[in-house]
PDB file of C-alpha atoms in Angstrom:
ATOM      1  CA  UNK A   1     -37.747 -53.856  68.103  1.00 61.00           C
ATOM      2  CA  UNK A   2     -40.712 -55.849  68.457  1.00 57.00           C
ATOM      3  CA  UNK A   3     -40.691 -56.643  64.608  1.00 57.00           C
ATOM      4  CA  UNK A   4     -37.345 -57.876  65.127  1.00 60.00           C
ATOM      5  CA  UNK A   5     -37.516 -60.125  67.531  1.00 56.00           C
ATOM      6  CA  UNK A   6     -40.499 -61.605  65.850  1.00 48.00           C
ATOM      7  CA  UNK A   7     -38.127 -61.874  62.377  1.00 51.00           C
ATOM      8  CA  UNK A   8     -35.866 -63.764  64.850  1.00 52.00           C
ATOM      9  CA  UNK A   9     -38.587 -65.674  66.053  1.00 52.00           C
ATOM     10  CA  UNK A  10     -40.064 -67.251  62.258  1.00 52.00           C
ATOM     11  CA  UNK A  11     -36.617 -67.955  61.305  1.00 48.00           C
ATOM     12  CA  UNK A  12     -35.242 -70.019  63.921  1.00 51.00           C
ATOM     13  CA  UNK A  13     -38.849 -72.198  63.772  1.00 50.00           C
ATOM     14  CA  UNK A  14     -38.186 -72.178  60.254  1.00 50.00           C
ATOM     15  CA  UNK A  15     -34.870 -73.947  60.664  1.00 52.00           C
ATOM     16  CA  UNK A  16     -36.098 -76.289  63.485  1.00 47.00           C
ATOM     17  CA  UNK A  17     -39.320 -77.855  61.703  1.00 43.00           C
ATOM     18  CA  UNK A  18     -37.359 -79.176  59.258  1.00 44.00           C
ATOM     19  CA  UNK A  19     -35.254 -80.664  61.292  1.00 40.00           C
ATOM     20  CA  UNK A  20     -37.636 -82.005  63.839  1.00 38.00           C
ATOM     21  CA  UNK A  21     -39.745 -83.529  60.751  1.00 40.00           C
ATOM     22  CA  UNK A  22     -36.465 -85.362  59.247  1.00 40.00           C
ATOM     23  CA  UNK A  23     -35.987 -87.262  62.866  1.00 38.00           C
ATOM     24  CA  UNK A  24     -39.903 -88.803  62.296  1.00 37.00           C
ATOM     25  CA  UNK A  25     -38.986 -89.729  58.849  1.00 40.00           C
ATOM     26  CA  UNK A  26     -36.853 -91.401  56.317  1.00 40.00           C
ATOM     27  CA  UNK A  27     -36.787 -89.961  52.504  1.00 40.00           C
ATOM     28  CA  UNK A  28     -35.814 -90.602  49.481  1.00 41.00           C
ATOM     29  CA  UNK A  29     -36.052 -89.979  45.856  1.00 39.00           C
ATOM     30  CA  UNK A  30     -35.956 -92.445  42.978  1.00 41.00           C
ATOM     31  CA  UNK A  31     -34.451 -91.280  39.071  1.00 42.00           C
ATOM     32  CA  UNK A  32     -37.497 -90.666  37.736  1.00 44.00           C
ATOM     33  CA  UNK A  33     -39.926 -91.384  40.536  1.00 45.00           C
ATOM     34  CA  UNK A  34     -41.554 -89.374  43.262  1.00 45.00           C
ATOM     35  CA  UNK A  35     -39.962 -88.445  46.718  1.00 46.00           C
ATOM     36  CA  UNK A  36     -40.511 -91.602  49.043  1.00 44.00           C
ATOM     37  CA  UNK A  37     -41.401 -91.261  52.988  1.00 45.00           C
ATOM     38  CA  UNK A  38     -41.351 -94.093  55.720  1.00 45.00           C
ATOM     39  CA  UNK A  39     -41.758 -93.564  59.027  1.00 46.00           C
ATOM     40  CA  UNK A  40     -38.805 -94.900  61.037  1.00 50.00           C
ATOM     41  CA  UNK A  41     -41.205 -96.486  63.601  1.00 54.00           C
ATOM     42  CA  UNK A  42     -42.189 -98.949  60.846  1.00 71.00           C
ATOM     43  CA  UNK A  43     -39.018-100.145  60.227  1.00 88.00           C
ATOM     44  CA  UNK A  44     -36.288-101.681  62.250  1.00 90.00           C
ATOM     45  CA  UNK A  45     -35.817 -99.368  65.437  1.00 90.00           C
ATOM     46  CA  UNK A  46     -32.343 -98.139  65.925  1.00 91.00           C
ATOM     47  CA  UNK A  47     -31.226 -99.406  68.436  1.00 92.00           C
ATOM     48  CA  UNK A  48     -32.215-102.915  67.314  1.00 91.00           C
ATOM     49  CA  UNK A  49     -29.961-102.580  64.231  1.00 92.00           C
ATOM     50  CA  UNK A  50     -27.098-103.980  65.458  1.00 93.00           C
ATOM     51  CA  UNK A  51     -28.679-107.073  66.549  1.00 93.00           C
ATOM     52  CA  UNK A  52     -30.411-107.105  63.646  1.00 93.00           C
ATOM     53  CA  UNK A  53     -27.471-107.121  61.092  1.00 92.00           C
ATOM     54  CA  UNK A  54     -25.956-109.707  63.286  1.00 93.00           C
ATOM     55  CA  UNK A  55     -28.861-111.491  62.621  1.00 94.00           C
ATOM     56  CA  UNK A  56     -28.281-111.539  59.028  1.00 93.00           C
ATOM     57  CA  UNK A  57     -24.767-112.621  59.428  1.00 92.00           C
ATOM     58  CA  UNK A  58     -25.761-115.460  61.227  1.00 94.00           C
ATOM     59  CA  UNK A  59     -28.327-116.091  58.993  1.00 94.00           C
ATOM     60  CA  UNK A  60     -26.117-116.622  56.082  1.00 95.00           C
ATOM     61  CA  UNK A  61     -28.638-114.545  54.034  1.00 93.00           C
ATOM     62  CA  UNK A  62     -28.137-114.002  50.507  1.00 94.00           C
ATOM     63  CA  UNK A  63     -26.023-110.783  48.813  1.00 95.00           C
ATOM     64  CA  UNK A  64     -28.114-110.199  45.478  1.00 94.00           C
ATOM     65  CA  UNK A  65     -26.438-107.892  42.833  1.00 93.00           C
ATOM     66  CA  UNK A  66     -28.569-105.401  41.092  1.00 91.00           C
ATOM     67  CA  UNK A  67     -27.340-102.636  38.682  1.00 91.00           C
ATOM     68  CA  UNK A  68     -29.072 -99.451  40.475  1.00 85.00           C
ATOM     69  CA  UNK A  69     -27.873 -98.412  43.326  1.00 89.00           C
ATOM     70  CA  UNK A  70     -29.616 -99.403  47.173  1.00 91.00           C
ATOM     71  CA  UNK A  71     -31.643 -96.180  48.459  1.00 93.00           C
ATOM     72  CA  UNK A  72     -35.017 -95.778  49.531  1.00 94.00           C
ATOM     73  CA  UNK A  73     -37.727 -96.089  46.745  1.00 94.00           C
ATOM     74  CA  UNK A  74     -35.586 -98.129  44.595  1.00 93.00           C
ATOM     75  CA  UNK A  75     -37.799-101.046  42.888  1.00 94.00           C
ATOM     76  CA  UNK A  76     -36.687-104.673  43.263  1.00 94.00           C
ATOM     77  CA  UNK A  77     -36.845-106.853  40.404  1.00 92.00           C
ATOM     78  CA  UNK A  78     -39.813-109.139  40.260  1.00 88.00           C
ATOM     79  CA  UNK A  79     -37.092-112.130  39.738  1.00 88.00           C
ATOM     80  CA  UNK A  80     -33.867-113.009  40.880  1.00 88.00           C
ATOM     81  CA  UNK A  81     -33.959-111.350  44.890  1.00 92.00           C
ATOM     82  CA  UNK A  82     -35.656-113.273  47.504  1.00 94.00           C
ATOM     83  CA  UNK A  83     -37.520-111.489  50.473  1.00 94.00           C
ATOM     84  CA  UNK A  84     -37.656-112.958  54.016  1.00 95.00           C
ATOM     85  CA  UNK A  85     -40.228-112.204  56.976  1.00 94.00           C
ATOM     86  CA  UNK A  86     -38.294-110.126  59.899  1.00 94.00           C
ATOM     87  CA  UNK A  87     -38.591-112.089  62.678  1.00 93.00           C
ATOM     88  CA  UNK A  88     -41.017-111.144  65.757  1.00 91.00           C
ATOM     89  CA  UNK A  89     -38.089-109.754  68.252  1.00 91.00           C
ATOM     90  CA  UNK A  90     -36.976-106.725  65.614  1.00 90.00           C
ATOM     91  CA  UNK A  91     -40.686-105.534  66.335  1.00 85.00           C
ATOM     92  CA  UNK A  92     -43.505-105.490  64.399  1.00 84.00           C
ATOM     93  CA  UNK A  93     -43.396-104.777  60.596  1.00 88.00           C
ATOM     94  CA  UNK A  94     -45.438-105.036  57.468  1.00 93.00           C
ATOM     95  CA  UNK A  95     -41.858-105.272  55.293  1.00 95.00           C
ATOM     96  CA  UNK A  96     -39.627-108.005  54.342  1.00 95.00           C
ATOM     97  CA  UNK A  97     -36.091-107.942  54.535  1.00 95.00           C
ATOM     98  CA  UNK A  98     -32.792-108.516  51.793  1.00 95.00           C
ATOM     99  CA  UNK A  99     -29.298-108.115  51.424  1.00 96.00           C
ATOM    100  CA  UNK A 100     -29.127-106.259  47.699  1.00 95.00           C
ATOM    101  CA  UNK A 101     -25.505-104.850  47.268  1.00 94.00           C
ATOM    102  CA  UNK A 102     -24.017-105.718  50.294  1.00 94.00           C
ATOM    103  CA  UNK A 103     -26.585-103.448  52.256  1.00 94.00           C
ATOM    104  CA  UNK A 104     -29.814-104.978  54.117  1.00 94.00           C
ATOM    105  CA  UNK A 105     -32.888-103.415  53.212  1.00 95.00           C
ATOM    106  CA  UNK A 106     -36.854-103.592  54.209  1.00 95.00           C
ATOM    107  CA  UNK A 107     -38.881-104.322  50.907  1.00 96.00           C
ATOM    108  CA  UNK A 108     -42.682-103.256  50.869  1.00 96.00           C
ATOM    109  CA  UNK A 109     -43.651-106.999  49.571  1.00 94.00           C
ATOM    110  CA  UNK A 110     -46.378-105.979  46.752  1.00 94.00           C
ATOM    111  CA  UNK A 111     -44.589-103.161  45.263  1.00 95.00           C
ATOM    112  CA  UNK A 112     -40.986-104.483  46.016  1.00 95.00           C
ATOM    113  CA  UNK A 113     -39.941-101.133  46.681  1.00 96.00           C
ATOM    114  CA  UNK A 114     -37.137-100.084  49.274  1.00 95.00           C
ATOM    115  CA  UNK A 115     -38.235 -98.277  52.348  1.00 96.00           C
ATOM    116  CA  UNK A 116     -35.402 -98.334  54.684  1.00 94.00           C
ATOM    117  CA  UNK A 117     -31.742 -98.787  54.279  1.00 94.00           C
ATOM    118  CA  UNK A 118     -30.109-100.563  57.656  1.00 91.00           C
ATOM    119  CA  UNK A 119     -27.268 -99.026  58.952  1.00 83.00           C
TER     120      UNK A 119
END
């Protein structure tokens, strides 16, 4: 009995890890290239998002057209996108931002790479 309800026991924390691990984090994987992890307390905060894409609108920024598709670890070309600071108020980030796609992104500046998607 006791074996059983320790069987019970590792699976359910085997389910919930996961799932408490995914909430900290944002992944993704490139064609080609390694998985990619940000922390979602580097980029824009969630419930800032909305103000944040409003932002944009107001903005006027830029929709630039690449051929891959927008997910995390994608690479930017070195030519052709622009980057922008985020401003103060959308807290404190070492990205930039875009609009690549129709979909605003946060760009790791030296690399160029994709690290979160804003929904």
């Amino acid at each position: 009995m006791r074996n059983r309800i320790l069987a019970v026991a590792a699976v359910a924390a085997a389910i919930t890890v996961p799932a408490v691990a995914a909430q900290a984090q944002t992944v993704g994987v490139v064609r080609g290239g390694p998985p990619v992890a940000v922390e979602d307390d580097e980029g824009i905060a969630v419930e800032q998002r909305p103000a944040f894409r409003e932002y944009i609108v107001r903005e006027r920024v830029p929709n630039y057209t690449v051929p891959d598709r927008v997910i995390v670890g994608t690479v930017l070309p070195d030519a052709g996108v622009t980057t922008y600071d985020v401003p103060q108020r959308f807290g404190a980030t070492p990205y930039r931002y875009t609009v690549v796609n129709g979909e605003t992104v946060l760009v790791e500046p030296r690399s160029r790479r994709i690290v979160q998607v804003v929904e």
